[in-house]
């Protein structure tokens, strides 16, 4: 979804979110997007590269960030941090603050976070505590979509957003095939996924990222259950280093294969995310 080639999938997903719970800053259908740099500096222990991590600017100027969240801790603070980073990237020089564009954060959760609520889609804005119609600003809208809660809804409640959650939540193959037969977008998404699986290098990178996430998730869970604070901190440091080294080894191996195939350094750099220095050392070797 993070490519121009497949932008229509991203547009469909975002419009499904907004049709389900519309932010004050979004009126009507989003018709176009510009994909932005996806990197936010990973300054915290649980920042990660996820299966779906997309940043885009709409044709109306709204900034949209989509994240798959796999770690439950500090979720609200993390989303507020992402908002602040993106909102702060805008230049206010020579403008009024009112001209700053809204930021919409969309979190797709792989776990149930708001356990006291049956709602699968929660949306947070800045409103007065008692007079909810009184809005401080429409520049922030933070969405949480709990994919697991969508599984228990009856067929009559399955709107487009829930269909997307069914797809992203690895629903039964038969149901995915039925969705593809009934809906042109899901037919194209399924075809794109098949092409992605056929691309060995893309799959190697994807599997390397998955191994990294699984190691981080395992470390996170075992650390919470077993260690005292000091032990956790030291264990986290070792496990993060181990996972990072494993990911780097995978990327270096893939880069060697791509060099052997005669592919360009620019392509290899973009595919593996290795630095110029790392690629140069490979070529010398």
mmCIF file of N, CA and C in Angstrom, residues 157-270:
data_model
loop_
_atom_site.group_PDB
_atom_site.id
_atom_site.type_symbol
_atom_site.label_atom_id
_atom_site.label_comp_id
_atom_site.label_asym_id
_atom_site.label_seq_id
_atom_site.Cartn_x
_atom_site.Cartn_y
_atom_site.Cartn_z
ATOM 1 N N UNK A 157 -23.619 -6.080 10.064
ATOM 2 C CA UNK A 157 -22.811 -4.956 10.554
ATOM 3 C C UNK A 157 -21.454 -4.862 9.863
ATOM 4 N N UNK A 158 -21.205 -5.718 8.882
ATOM 5 C CA UNK A 158 -19.881 -5.743 8.260
ATOM 6 C C UNK A 158 -19.792 -4.700 7.150
ATOM 7 N N UNK A 159 -19.396 -3.497 7.533
ATOM 8 C CA UNK A 159 -19.200 -2.432 6.549
ATOM 9 C C UNK A 159 -17.824 -2.578 5.901
ATOM 10 N N UNK A 160 -17.431 -1.587 5.105
ATOM 11 C CA UNK A 160 -16.184 -1.713 4.348
ATOM 12 C C UNK A 160 -14.956 -1.761 5.270
ATOM 13 N N UNK A 161 -14.965 -0.982 6.331
ATOM 14 C CA UNK A 161 -13.834 -1.008 7.252
ATOM 15 C C UNK A 161 -13.682 -2.397 7.864
ATOM 16 N N UNK A 162 -14.774 -3.013 8.250
ATOM 17 C CA UNK A 162 -14.705 -4.342 8.849
ATOM 18 C C UNK A 162 -14.210 -5.364 7.825
ATOM 19 N N UNK A 163 -14.594 -5.185 6.572
ATOM 20 C CA UNK A 163 -14.084 -6.076 5.523
ATOM 21 C C UNK A 163 -12.565 -5.927 5.388
ATOM 22 N N UNK A 164 -12.077 -4.694 5.479
ATOM 23 C CA UNK A 164 -10.629 -4.483 5.439
ATOM 24 C C UNK A 164 -9.954 -5.149 6.641
ATOM 25 N N UNK A 165 -10.564 -5.039 7.816
ATOM 26 C CA UNK A 165 -9.984 -5.671 9.001
ATOM 27 C C UNK A 165 -9.973 -7.191 8.846
ATOM 28 N N UNK A 166 -10.997 -7.732 8.217
ATOM 29 C CA UNK A 166 -11.033 -9.177 7.969
ATOM 30 C C UNK A 166 -9.854 -9.583 7.085
ATOM 31 N N UNK A 167 -9.587 -8.766 6.084
ATOM 32 C CA UNK A 167 -8.465 -9.071 5.186
ATOM 33 C C UNK A 167 -7.131 -8.959 5.926
ATOM 34 N N UNK A 168 -6.932 -7.844 6.628
ATOM 35 C CA UNK A 168 -5.654 -7.619 7.309
ATOM 36 C C UNK A 168 -5.463 -8.561 8.494
ATOM 37 N N UNK A 169 -6.572 -9.093 9.016
ATOM 38 C CA UNK A 169 -6.520 -9.967 10.187
ATOM 39 C C UNK A 169 -6.335 -11.429 9.793
ATOM 40 N N UNK A 170 -5.975 -11.672 8.529
ATOM 41 C CA UNK A 170 -5.719 -13.034 8.046
ATOM 42 C C UNK A 170 -6.921 -13.950 8.233
ATOM 43 N N UNK A 171 -8.056 -13.496 7.722
ATOM 44 C CA UNK A 171 -9.273 -14.288 7.785
ATOM 45 C C UNK A 171 -9.106 -15.588 6.997
ATOM 46 N N UNK A 172 -10.041 -16.528 7.190
ATOM 47 C CA UNK A 172 -9.996 -17.801 6.475
ATOM 48 C C UNK A 172 -9.875 -17.578 4.962
ATOM 49 N N UNK A 173 -9.053 -18.395 4.278
ATOM 50 C CA UNK A 173 -8.855 -18.227 2.826
ATOM 51 C C UNK A 173 -10.158 -18.209 2.034
ATOM 52 N N UNK A 174 -11.120 -19.049 2.426
ATOM 53 C CA UNK A 174 -12.388 -19.103 1.690
ATOM 54 C C UNK A 174 -13.108 -17.761 1.741
ATOM 55 N N UNK A 175 -13.069 -17.120 2.903
ATOM 56 C CA UNK A 175 -13.733 -15.824 3.033
ATOM 57 C C UNK A 175 -13.006 -14.755 2.223
ATOM 58 N N UNK A 176 -11.672 -14.808 2.216
ATOM 59 C CA UNK A 176 -10.894 -13.864 1.418
ATOM 60 C C UNK A 176 -11.214 -14.036 -0.067
ATOM 61 N N UNK A 177 -11.296 -15.281 -0.521
ATOM 62 C CA UNK A 177 -11.620 -15.538 -1.916
ATOM 63 C C UNK A 177 -13.020 -15.039 -2.262
ATOM 64 N N UNK A 178 -13.940 -15.194 -1.332
ATOM 65 C CA UNK A 178 -15.303 -14.700 -1.552
ATOM 66 C C UNK A 178 -15.309 -13.181 -1.660
ATOM 67 N N UNK A 179 -14.535 -12.519 -0.789
ATOM 68 C CA UNK A 179 -14.424 -11.071 -0.854
ATOM 69 C C UNK A 179 -13.855 -10.637 -2.203
ATOM 70 N N UNK A 180 -12.847 -11.372 -2.683
ATOM 71 C CA UNK A 180 -12.210 -11.029 -3.959
ATOM 72 C C UNK A 180 -13.172 -11.215 -5.136
ATOM 73 N N UNK A 181 -14.031 -12.202 -5.043
ATOM 74 C CA UNK A 181 -14.991 -12.444 -6.119
ATOM 75 C C UNK A 181 -16.073 -11.376 -6.163
ATOM 76 N N UNK A 182 -16.412 -10.828 -4.979
ATOM 77 C CA UNK A 182 -17.510 -9.873 -4.893
ATOM 78 C C UNK A 182 -17.064 -8.428 -5.067
ATOM 79 N N UNK A 183 -15.772 -8.153 -4.867
ATOM 80 C CA UNK A 183 -15.311 -6.773 -4.765
ATOM 81 C C UNK A 183 -14.036 -6.598 -5.593
ATOM 82 N N UNK A 184 -14.036 -5.666 -6.538
ATOM 83 C CA UNK A 184 -12.908 -5.469 -7.440
ATOM 84 C C UNK A 184 -11.640 -5.047 -6.696
ATOM 85 N N UNK A 185 -11.794 -4.201 -5.669
ATOM 86 C CA UNK A 185 -10.616 -3.753 -4.916
ATOM 87 C C UNK A 185 -9.929 -4.929 -4.245
ATOM 88 N N UNK A 186 -10.684 -5.779 -3.563
ATOM 89 C CA UNK A 186 -10.076 -6.916 -2.868
ATOM 90 C C UNK A 186 -9.526 -7.944 -3.857
ATOM 91 N N UNK A 187 -10.117 -8.012 -5.031
ATOM 92 C CA UNK A 187 -9.563 -8.866 -6.083
ATOM 93 C C UNK A 187 -8.167 -8.371 -6.464
ATOM 94 N N UNK A 188 -8.031 -7.047 -6.626
ATOM 95 C CA UNK A 188 -6.731 -6.468 -6.985
ATOM 96 C C UNK A 188 -5.730 -6.609 -5.835
ATOM 97 N N UNK A 189 -6.209 -6.420 -4.592
ATOM 98 C CA UNK A 189 -5.326 -6.550 -3.431
ATOM 99 C C UNK A 189 -4.776 -7.964 -3.348
ATOM 100 N N UNK A 190 -5.645 -8.948 -3.537
ATOM 101 C CA UNK A 190 -5.220 -10.342 -3.466
ATOM 102 C C UNK A 190 -4.211 -10.655 -4.569
ATOM 103 N N UNK A 191 -4.433 -10.121 -5.757
ATOM 104 C CA UNK A 191 -3.511 -10.339 -6.869
ATOM 105 C C UNK A 191 -2.153 -9.704 -6.578
ATOM 106 N N UNK A 192 -2.190 -8.488 -5.994
ATOM 107 C CA UNK A 192 -0.939 -7.810 -5.642
ATOM 108 C C UNK A 192 -0.179 -8.597 -4.584
ATOM 109 N N UNK A 193 -0.913 -9.181 -3.645
ATOM 110 C CA UNK A 193 -0.262 -9.981 -2.603
ATOM 111 C C UNK A 193 0.388 -11.226 -3.210
ATOM 112 N N UNK A 194 -0.284 -11.845 -4.166
ATOM 113 C CA UNK A 194 0.294 -13.014 -4.833
ATOM 114 C C UNK A 194 1.593 -12.641 -5.543
ATOM 115 N N UNK A 195 1.610 -11.475 -6.206
ATOM 116 C CA UNK A 195 2.809 -11.025 -6.896
ATOM 117 C C UNK A 195 3.922 -10.739 -5.902
ATOM 118 N N UNK A 196 3.560 -10.196 -4.740
ATOM 119 C CA UNK A 196 4.547 -9.900 -3.708
ATOM 120 C C UNK A 196 5.198 -11.191 -3.211
ATOM 121 N N UNK A 197 4.394 -12.225 -3.002
ATOM 122 C CA UNK A 197 4.916 -13.502 -2.530
ATOM 123 C C UNK A 197 5.847 -14.122 -3.558
ATOM 124 N N UNK A 198 5.572 -13.896 -4.844
ATOM 125 C CA UNK A 198 6.425 -14.438 -5.900
ATOM 126 C C UNK A 198 7.774 -13.736 -5.961
ATOM 127 N N UNK A 199 7.842 -12.505 -5.448
ATOM 128 C CA UNK A 199 9.079 -11.740 -5.466
ATOM 129 C C UNK A 199 9.952 -12.207 -4.298
ATOM 130 N N UNK A 200 10.930 -13.054 -4.581
ATOM 131 C CA UNK A 200 11.711 -13.682 -3.520
ATOM 132 C C UNK A 200 12.423 -12.667 -2.636
ATOM 133 N N UNK A 201 12.988 -11.631 -3.248
ATOM 134 C CA UNK A 201 13.728 -10.658 -2.457
ATOM 135 C C UNK A 201 12.799 -9.884 -1.518
ATOM 136 N N UNK A 202 11.618 -9.517 -2.025
ATOM 137 C CA UNK A 202 10.667 -8.810 -1.174
ATOM 138 C C UNK A 202 10.242 -9.692 -0.011
ATOM 139 N N UNK A 203 10.028 -10.992 -0.285
ATOM 140 C CA UNK A 203 9.620 -11.903 0.772
ATOM 141 C C UNK A 203 10.718 -12.090 1.800
ATOM 142 N N UNK A 204 11.975 -12.154 1.342
ATOM 143 C CA UNK A 204 13.082 -12.285 2.286
ATOM 144 C C UNK A 204 13.132 -11.101 3.240
ATOM 145 N N UNK A 205 12.955 -9.892 2.678
ATOM 146 C CA UNK A 205 12.953 -8.706 3.525
ATOM 147 C C UNK A 205 11.774 -8.743 4.491
ATOM 148 N N UNK A 206 10.620 -9.132 4.000
ATOM 149 C CA UNK A 206 9.410 -9.188 4.835
ATOM 150 C C UNK A 206 9.609 -10.189 5.977
ATOM 151 N N UNK A 207 10.173 -11.367 5.654
ATOM 152 C CA UNK A 207 10.390 -12.382 6.673
ATOM 153 C C UNK A 207 11.409 -11.921 7.706
ATOM 154 N N UNK A 208 12.435 -11.195 7.247
ATOM 155 C CA UNK A 208 13.428 -10.663 8.183
ATOM 156 C C UNK A 208 12.769 -9.694 9.157
ATOM 157 N N UNK A 209 11.879 -8.829 8.640
ATOM 158 C CA UNK A 209 11.176 -7.885 9.506
ATOM 159 C C UNK A 209 10.274 -8.624 10.487
ATOM 160 N N UNK A 210 9.605 -9.690 10.005
ATOM 161 C CA UNK A 210 8.712 -10.449 10.878
ATOM 162 C C UNK A 210 9.496 -11.111 12.006
ATOM 163 N N UNK A 211 10.670 -11.684 11.678
ATOM 164 C CA UNK A 211 11.482 -12.305 12.720
ATOM 165 C C UNK A 211 11.878 -11.291 13.777
ATOM 166 N N UNK A 212 12.228 -10.082 13.307
ATOM 167 C CA UNK A 212 12.591 -9.010 14.230
ATOM 168 C C UNK A 212 11.424 -8.693 15.162
ATOM 169 N N UNK A 213 10.220 -8.540 14.597
ATOM 170 C CA UNK A 213 9.047 -8.212 15.404
ATOM 171 C C UNK A 213 8.723 -9.321 16.389
ATOM 172 N N UNK A 214 8.834 -10.592 15.944
ATOM 173 C CA UNK A 214 8.517 -11.713 16.825
ATOM 174 C C UNK A 214 9.494 -11.783 17.991
ATOM 175 N N UNK A 215 10.771 -11.552 17.707
ATOM 176 C CA UNK A 215 11.755 -11.554 18.778
ATOM 177 C C UNK A 215 11.483 -10.435 19.770
ATOM 178 N N UNK A 216 11.137 -9.242 19.232
ATOM 179 C CA UNK A 216 10.833 -8.112 20.102
ATOM 180 C C UNK A 216 9.601 -8.396 20.953
ATOM 181 N N UNK A 217 8.547 -8.980 20.339
ATOM 182 C CA UNK A 217 7.314 -9.276 21.072
ATOM 183 C C UNK A 217 7.567 -10.325 22.148
ATOM 184 N N UNK A 218 8.351 -11.366 21.825
ATOM 185 C CA UNK A 218 8.663 -12.413 22.795
ATOM 186 C C UNK A 218 9.453 -11.833 23.958
ATOM 187 N N UNK A 219 10.448 -11.029 23.616
ATOM 188 C CA UNK A 219 11.249 -10.392 24.663
ATOM 189 C C UNK A 219 10.416 -9.506 25.547
ATOM 190 N N UNK A 220 9.494 -8.762 24.937
ATOM 191 C CA UNK A 220 8.639 -7.825 25.676
ATOM 192 C C UNK A 220 7.755 -8.576 26.675
ATOM 193 N N UNK A 221 7.126 -9.685 26.225
ATOM 194 C CA UNK A 221 6.210 -10.430 27.085
ATOM 195 C C UNK A 221 6.951 -11.123 28.213
ATOM 196 N N UNK A 222 8.062 -11.809 27.893
ATOM 197 C CA UNK A 222 8.795 -12.532 28.920
ATOM 198 C C UNK A 222 9.426 -11.569 29.912
ATOM 199 N N UNK A 223 9.873 -10.424 29.416
ATOM 200 C CA UNK A 223 10.473 -9.436 30.302
ATOM 201 C C UNK A 223 9.485 -8.900 31.315
ATOM 202 N N UNK A 224 8.251 -8.656 30.874
ATOM 203 C CA UNK A 224 7.227 -8.137 31.783
ATOM 204 C C UNK A 224 6.892 -9.162 32.852
ATOM 205 N N UNK A 225 6.890 -10.459 32.468
ATOM 206 C CA UNK A 225 6.433 -11.485 33.392
ATOM 207 C C UNK A 225 7.497 -11.864 34.405
ATOM 208 N N UNK A 226 8.774 -11.777 34.042
ATOM 209 C CA UNK A 226 9.812 -12.396 34.849
ATOM 210 C C UNK A 226 10.745 -11.436 35.572
ATOM 211 N N UNK A 227 11.114 -10.344 34.975
ATOM 212 C CA UNK A 227 12.238 -9.561 35.487
ATOM 213 C C UNK A 227 11.867 -8.430 36.408
ATOM 214 N N UNK A 228 12.822 -7.987 37.203
ATOM 215 C CA UNK A 228 12.697 -6.723 37.894
ATOM 216 C C UNK A 228 13.138 -5.630 36.940
ATOM 217 N N UNK A 229 12.912 -4.361 37.312
ATOM 218 C CA UNK A 229 13.119 -3.255 36.372
ATOM 219 C C UNK A 229 14.538 -3.234 35.799
ATOM 220 N N UNK A 230 15.557 -3.416 36.652
ATOM 221 C CA UNK A 230 16.922 -3.336 36.161
ATOM 222 C C UNK A 230 17.233 -4.495 35.215
ATOM 223 N N UNK A 231 16.762 -5.667 35.582
ATOM 224 C CA UNK A 231 17.001 -6.837 34.754
ATOM 225 C C UNK A 231 16.338 -6.721 33.399
ATOM 226 N N UNK A 232 15.131 -6.175 33.396
ATOM 227 C CA UNK A 232 14.402 -5.984 32.140
ATOM 228 C C UNK A 232 15.172 -5.048 31.223
ATOM 229 N N UNK A 233 15.621 -3.922 31.795
ATOM 230 C CA UNK A 233 16.319 -2.933 30.982
ATOM 231 C C UNK A 233 17.559 -3.534 30.335
ATOM 232 N N UNK A 234 18.336 -4.319 31.130
ATOM 233 C CA UNK A 234 19.554 -4.920 30.592
ATOM 234 C C UNK A 234 19.209 -6.009 29.568
ATOM 235 N N UNK A 235 18.177 -6.800 29.888
ATOM 236 C CA UNK A 235 17.765 -7.865 28.967
ATOM 237 C C UNK A 235 17.252 -7.300 27.659
ATOM 238 N N UNK A 236 16.467 -6.215 27.765
ATOM 239 C CA UNK A 236 15.949 -5.562 26.563
ATOM 240 C C UNK A 236 17.090 -5.091 25.673
ATOM 241 N N UNK A 237 18.128 -4.542 26.308
ATOM 242 C CA UNK A 237 19.251 -4.016 25.537
ATOM 243 C C UNK A 237 19.933 -5.141 24.761
ATOM 244 N N UNK A 238 20.152 -6.281 25.449
ATOM 245 C CA UNK A 238 20.807 -7.415 24.781
ATOM 246 C C UNK A 238 19.934 -7.980 23.664
ATOM 247 N N UNK A 239 18.631 -8.134 23.948
ATOM 248 C CA UNK A 239 17.731 -8.732 22.949
ATOM 249 C C UNK A 239 17.540 -7.810 21.748
ATOM 250 N N UNK A 240 17.469 -6.484 21.999
ATOM 251 C CA UNK A 240 17.352 -5.547 20.888
ATOM 252 C C UNK A 240 18.584 -5.622 19.998
ATOM 253 N N UNK A 241 19.764 -5.747 20.647
ATOM 254 C CA UNK A 241 21.007 -5.844 19.890
ATOM 255 C C UNK A 241 21.037 -7.139 19.081
ATOM 256 N N UNK A 242 20.593 -8.230 19.698
ATOM 257 C CA UNK A 242 20.554 -9.522 19.003
ATOM 258 C C UNK A 242 19.609 -9.467 17.807
ATOM 259 N N UNK A 243 18.397 -8.900 18.025
ATOM 260 C CA UNK A 243 17.417 -8.818 16.936
ATOM 261 C C UNK A 243 17.915 -7.912 15.821
ATOM 262 N N UNK A 244 18.546 -6.786 16.214
ATOM 263 C CA UNK A 244 19.068 -5.854 15.216
ATOM 264 C C UNK A 244 20.183 -6.510 14.395
ATOM 265 N N UNK A 245 21.038 -7.293 15.061
ATOM 266 C CA UNK A 245 22.120 -7.975 14.337
ATOM 267 C C UNK A 245 21.564 -9.015 13.373
ATOM 268 N N UNK A 246 20.509 -9.732 13.814
ATOM 269 C CA UNK A 246 19.882 -10.730 12.931
ATOM 270 C C UNK A 246 19.299 -10.063 11.698
ATOM 271 N N UNK A 247 18.620 -8.936 11.918
ATOM 272 C CA UNK A 247 18.026 -8.212 10.797
ATOM 273 C C UNK A 247 19.101 -7.694 9.856
ATOM 274 N N UNK A 248 20.207 -7.184 10.423
ATOM 275 C CA UNK A 248 21.305 -6.672 9.598
ATOM 276 C C UNK A 248 21.930 -7.802 8.780
ATOM 277 N N UNK A 249 22.122 -8.963 9.397
ATOM 278 C CA UNK A 249 22.694 -10.093 8.671
ATOM 279 C C UNK A 249 21.803 -10.490 7.495
ATOM 280 N N UNK A 250 20.493 -10.503 7.725
ATOM 281 C CA UNK A 250 19.555 -10.829 6.639
ATOM 282 C C UNK A 250 19.676 -9.820 5.500
ATOM 283 N N UNK A 251 19.763 -8.549 5.856
ATOM 284 C CA UNK A 251 19.853 -7.502 4.826
ATOM 285 C C UNK A 251 21.160 -7.597 4.056
ATOM 286 N N UNK A 252 22.251 -7.880 4.760
ATOM 287 C CA UNK A 252 23.547 -8.014 4.089
ATOM 288 C C UNK A 252 23.543 -9.212 3.139
ATOM 289 N N UNK A 253 22.946 -10.312 3.571
ATOM 290 C CA UNK A 253 22.876 -11.501 2.717
ATOM 291 C C UNK A 253 22.060 -11.210 1.452
ATOM 292 N N UNK A 254 20.926 -10.529 1.623
ATOM 293 C CA UNK A 254 20.080 -10.189 0.478
ATOM 294 C C UNK A 254 20.831 -9.247 -0.467
ATOM 295 N N UNK A 255 21.564 -8.274 0.119
ATOM 296 C CA UNK A 255 22.325 -7.332 -0.712
ATOM 297 C C UNK A 255 23.372 -8.064 -1.543
ATOM 298 N N UNK A 256 24.039 -9.063 -0.943
ATOM 299 C CA UNK A 256 25.033 -9.838 -1.705
ATOM 300 C C UNK A 256 24.377 -10.529 -2.896
ATOM 301 N N UNK A 257 23.191 -11.117 -2.651
ATOM 302 C CA UNK A 257 22.486 -11.805 -3.741
ATOM 303 C C UNK A 257 22.116 -10.832 -4.850
ATOM 304 N N UNK A 258 21.695 -9.647 -4.463
ATOM 305 C CA UNK A 258 21.295 -8.651 -5.464
ATOM 306 C C UNK A 258 22.501 -8.135 -6.250
ATOM 307 N N UNK A 259 23.626 -7.958 -5.559
ATOM 308 C CA UNK A 259 24.861 -7.572 -6.265
ATOM 309 C C UNK A 259 25.263 -8.650 -7.263
ATOM 310 N N UNK A 260 25.149 -9.918 -6.836
ATOM 311 C CA UNK A 260 25.503 -11.032 -7.721
ATOM 312 C C UNK A 260 24.632 -11.059 -8.967
ATOM 313 N N UNK A 261 23.396 -10.581 -8.830
ATOM 314 C CA UNK A 261 22.472 -10.552 -9.967
ATOM 315 C C UNK A 261 22.713 -9.348 -10.865
ATOM 316 N N UNK A 262 23.653 -8.459 -10.444
ATOM 317 C CA UNK A 262 24.003 -7.308 -11.273
ATOM 318 C C UNK A 262 23.043 -6.138 -11.140
ATOM 319 N N UNK A 263 22.253 -6.089 -10.044
ATOM 320 C CA UNK A 263 21.311 -4.981 -9.865
ATOM 321 C C UNK A 263 22.046 -3.734 -9.395
ATOM 322 N N UNK A 264 21.449 -2.581 -9.633
ATOM 323 C CA UNK A 264 22.121 -1.310 -9.361
ATOM 324 C C UNK A 264 22.225 -1.039 -7.860
ATOM 325 N N UNK A 265 23.262 -0.311 -7.439
ATOM 326 C CA UNK A 265 23.398 0.049 -6.021
ATOM 327 C C UNK A 265 22.193 0.822 -5.488
ATOM 328 N N UNK A 266 21.618 1.697 -6.308
ATOM 329 C CA UNK A 266 20.445 2.456 -5.848
ATOM 330 C C UNK A 266 19.285 1.527 -5.528
ATOM 331 N N UNK A 267 19.044 0.567 -6.403
ATOM 332 C CA UNK A 267 17.962 -0.393 -6.164
ATOM 333 C C UNK A 267 18.238 -1.194 -4.899
ATOM 334 N N UNK A 268 19.482 -1.642 -4.727
ATOM 335 C CA UNK A 268 19.838 -2.446 -3.556
ATOM 336 C C UNK A 268 19.702 -1.627 -2.280
ATOM 337 N N UNK A 269 20.131 -0.360 -2.341
ATOM 338 C CA UNK A 269 20.023 0.513 -1.171
ATOM 339 C C UNK A 269 18.556 0.705 -0.775
ATOM 340 N N UNK A 270 17.696 0.955 -1.750
ATOM 341 C CA UNK A 270 16.283 1.169 -1.470
ATOM 342 C C UNK A 270 15.597 -0.099 -0.984
#
